[in-house]
Amino acid sequence: MKTLKDVQCGDKVTVIKVHGEGQLKRRFMDMGITKGCEIFVRKLAPLGDPIEVTVRGYELSLRKLDAEMIEVQ
């Protein structure tokens, strides 16, 4: 299973599934991270955390722990 945490800077991926439950899953959906949406990885912090991505036209920073919950292709 490939997650958003494994994606390299400059890659564009498609969300297959958002794992997690309750408030965490709801927070991802509120940010526009849903099945089928495209995510472009813009930057990685020097130590790799957080990851800066573009989702549905806006920029978003995600912690690695959160990025690990997003399965991508």
XYZ file of N, CA, C and O in Angstrom:
292
model
N 0.840 -1.177 0.000
C 0.000 0.000 0.000
C 0.887 1.244 0.000
O 1.730 1.423 0.859
N 0.689 2.098 -0.977
C 1.445 3.345 -1.078
C 0.627 4.468 -0.434
O -0.556 4.626 -0.727
N 1.267 5.231 0.438
C 0.574 6.332 1.107
C 1.174 7.662 0.676
O 2.242 7.705 0.060
N 0.520 8.730 1.040
C 1.001 10.074 0.714
C 2.366 10.336 1.347
O 3.166 11.097 0.810
N 2.656 9.670 2.429
C 3.954 9.810 3.103
C 5.103 9.336 2.208
O 6.208 9.843 2.284
N 4.836 8.371 1.323
C 5.857 7.756 0.466
C 6.099 8.509 -0.843
O 7.029 8.187 -1.572
N 5.295 9.508 -1.152
C 5.374 10.218 -2.428
C 6.527 11.217 -2.404
O 6.768 11.879 -1.402
N 7.229 11.332 -3.524
C 8.351 12.246 -3.654
C 7.873 13.650 -4.034
O 6.808 13.815 -4.626
N 8.681 14.630 -3.727
C 8.399 16.016 -4.064
C 8.269 16.158 -5.584
O 9.071 15.630 -6.334
N 7.237 16.854 -6.033
C 7.013 17.063 -7.458
C 6.089 16.049 -8.100
O 5.723 16.194 -9.267
N 5.677 15.026 -7.368
C 4.789 13.989 -7.907
C 3.325 14.372 -7.739
O 2.955 15.063 -6.800
N 2.499 13.890 -8.657
C 1.058 14.072 -8.572
C 0.443 12.683 -8.412
O 0.773 11.768 -9.162
N -0.428 12.538 -7.426
C -1.039 11.237 -7.147
C -2.559 11.403 -7.007
O -3.062 12.506 -6.853
N -3.256 10.263 -7.055
C -4.708 10.235 -6.882
C -5.032 9.469 -5.613
O -4.466 8.408 -5.356
N -5.957 9.992 -4.839
C -6.357 9.347 -3.589
C -7.209 8.118 -3.894
O -8.177 8.196 -4.654
N -6.816 6.983 -3.310
C -7.587 5.749 -3.452
C -8.546 5.600 -2.270
O -9.710 5.289 -2.444
N -8.020 5.839 -1.068
C -8.831 5.678 0.134
C -8.255 6.501 1.265
O -7.040 6.634 1.382
N -9.136 7.049 2.079
C -8.713 7.770 3.274
C -8.994 6.856 4.466
O -10.142 6.511 4.731
N -7.931 6.446 5.145
C -8.067 5.579 6.313
C -8.293 6.441 7.554
O -8.173 7.649 7.512
N -8.566 5.803 8.656
C -8.821 6.537 9.886
C -10.309 6.551 10.178
O -11.121 6.128 9.356
N -10.636 7.050 11.349
C -12.031 7.058 11.750
C -12.386 8.345 12.476
O -11.509 9.078 12.920
N -13.670 8.583 12.590
C -14.161 9.696 13.387
C -13.691 11.060 12.930
O -13.738 11.389 11.754
N -13.198 11.832 13.891
C -12.830 13.220 13.634
C -11.692 13.357 12.628
O -11.676 14.296 11.834
N -10.732 12.440 12.660
C -9.601 12.522 11.727
C -10.073 12.367 10.290
O -9.723 13.168 9.415
N -10.884 11.366 10.018
C -11.390 11.150 8.661
C -12.255 12.336 8.231
O -12.173 12.793 7.099
N -13.057 12.842 9.133
C -13.904 13.994 8.839
C -13.058 15.229 8.508
O -13.370 15.998 7.599
N -11.952 15.402 9.226
C -11.058 16.541 8.975
C -10.448 16.463 7.578
O -10.370 17.455 6.866
N -10.022 15.252 7.161
C -9.499 15.083 5.802
C -10.557 15.466 4.774
O -10.269 16.157 3.806
N -11.778 15.004 4.978
C -12.859 15.304 4.032
C -13.148 16.806 3.995
O -13.387 17.364 2.930
N -13.106 17.459 5.146
C -13.317 18.907 5.190
C -12.228 19.663 4.438
O -12.470 20.747 3.901
N -11.021 19.101 4.398
C -9.906 19.727 3.673
C -9.960 19.413 2.178
O -9.133 19.889 1.413
N -10.914 18.586 1.745
C -11.050 18.255 0.331
C -10.321 17.002 -0.084
O -10.247 16.685 -1.271
N -9.769 16.274 0.871
C -9.054 15.040 0.554
C -10.059 13.902 0.572
O -10.419 13.375 1.620
N -10.553 13.549 -0.614
C -11.540 12.488 -0.756
C -11.099 11.531 -1.854
O -10.188 11.842 -2.638
N -11.740 10.385 -1.919
C -11.418 9.383 -2.938
C -11.526 9.996 -4.331
O -12.498 10.674 -4.647
N -10.483 9.804 -5.137
C -10.487 10.276 -6.511
C -9.874 11.648 -6.735
O -9.606 12.019 -7.882
N -9.617 12.416 -5.676
C -9.040 13.746 -5.891
C -7.531 13.631 -6.138
O -6.891 12.682 -5.716
N -7.002 14.604 -6.863
C -5.572 14.627 -7.158
C -4.835 15.486 -6.143
O -5.333 16.535 -5.738
N -3.648 15.010 -5.765
C -2.803 15.734 -4.817
C -1.429 15.900 -5.449
O -0.841 14.933 -5.932
N -0.925 17.130 -5.438
C 0.411 17.428 -5.941
C 1.300 17.744 -4.740
O 0.973 18.606 -3.935
N 2.416 17.021 -4.615
C 3.338 17.246 -3.501
C 4.283 18.371 -3.894
O 5.106 18.229 -4.790
N 4.155 19.520 -3.226
C 4.925 20.713 -3.561
C 6.280 20.747 -2.894
O 7.280 21.042 -3.530
N 6.311 20.527 -1.585
C 7.562 20.665 -0.832
C 7.604 19.663 0.313
O 6.568 19.240 0.814
N 8.822 19.365 0.726
C 9.053 18.598 1.939
C 9.928 19.454 2.844
O 10.876 20.080 2.387
N 9.618 19.479 4.112
C 10.449 20.213 5.066
C 11.827 19.559 5.128
O 11.977 18.390 4.757
N 12.853 20.274 5.581
C 14.213 19.719 5.616
C 14.312 18.353 6.303
O 15.048 17.494 5.857
N 13.545 18.136 7.341
C 13.565 16.834 8.014
C 12.413 15.947 7.552
O 12.179 14.890 8.115
N 11.695 16.386 6.517
C 10.634 15.583 5.934
C 9.263 15.761 6.565
O 8.303 15.150 6.122
N 9.145 16.577 7.587
C 7.862 16.747 8.251
C 7.650 18.220 8.563
O 8.496 18.805 9.246
N 6.672 18.901 8.075
C 5.491 18.433 7.357
C 5.711 18.362 5.843
O 6.746 18.761 5.324
N 4.680 17.879 5.170
C 4.649 17.787 3.712
C 3.694 18.871 3.226
O 2.594 19.008 3.751
N 4.108 19.645 2.235
C 3.224 20.673 1.675
C 2.659 20.166 0.362
O 3.414 19.767 -0.526
N 1.335 20.163 0.245
C 0.662 19.628 -0.941
C -0.330 20.643 -1.488
O -0.734 21.580 -0.791
N -0.729 20.443 -2.732
C -1.800 21.223 -3.338
C -2.974 20.286 -3.571
O -2.828 19.253 -4.219
N -4.119 20.646 -2.997
C -5.341 19.849 -3.101
C -6.468 20.765 -3.559
O -6.739 21.775 -2.906
N -7.086 20.437 -4.682
C -8.236 21.205 -5.193
C -7.962 22.709 -5.283
O -8.805 23.535 -4.948
N -6.724 23.060 -5.662
C -6.383 24.456 -5.888
C -5.877 25.233 -4.689
O -5.630 26.418 -4.791
N -5.756 24.608 -3.541
C -5.196 25.326 -2.398
C -4.065 24.531 -1.764
O -3.966 23.320 -1.935
N -3.201 25.242 -1.053
C -2.027 24.615 -0.443
C -2.338 24.185 0.981
O -3.051 24.883 1.703
N -1.767 23.060 1.349
C -2.065 22.459 2.634
C -0.807 21.794 3.165
O -0.042 21.207 2.403
N -0.561 21.906 4.458
C 0.567 21.219 5.096
C 0.029 20.081 5.946
O -0.923 20.263 6.707
N 0.633 18.918 5.786
C 0.214 17.723 6.526
C 1.386 17.120 7.269
O 2.494 17.053 6.737
N 1.131 16.662 8.474
C 2.159 15.928 9.207
C 2.309 14.545 8.585
O 1.377 14.020 7.977
N 3.471 13.940 8.752
C 3.712 12.610 8.204
C 2.730 11.581 8.763
O 2.291 10.698 8.045
N 2.406 11.700 10.038
C 1.444 10.763 10.639
C 0.086 10.843 9.947
O -0.576 9.831 9.744
N -0.324 12.056 9.583
C -1.596 12.218 8.864
C -1.471 11.733 7.425
O -2.383 11.094 6.902
N -0.347 12.036 6.777
C -0.128 11.624 5.389
C -0.103 10.110 5.253
O -0.471 9.571 4.206
N 0.261 9.427 6.297
C 0.316 7.970 6.297
C -1.089 7.346 6.229
O -1.239 6.204 5.851
N -2.099 8.118 6.568
C -3.485 7.628 6.559
C -4.147 7.763 5.191
O -5.277 7.314 5.009
N -3.459 8.384 4.223
C -4.041 8.637 2.912
C -3.396 7.701 1.898
O -2.235 7.860 1.549
N -4.166 6.737 1.413
C -3.674 5.761 0.439
C -3.780 6.376 -0.962
O -4.849 6.899 -1.329
N -2.698 6.314 -1.717
C -2.674 6.951 -3.038
C -2.175 5.981 -4.110
O -1.658 4.923 -3.825
N -2.329 6.409 -5.345
C -1.900 5.607 -6.499
C -1.063 6.471 -7.408
O -1.332 7.601 -7.637
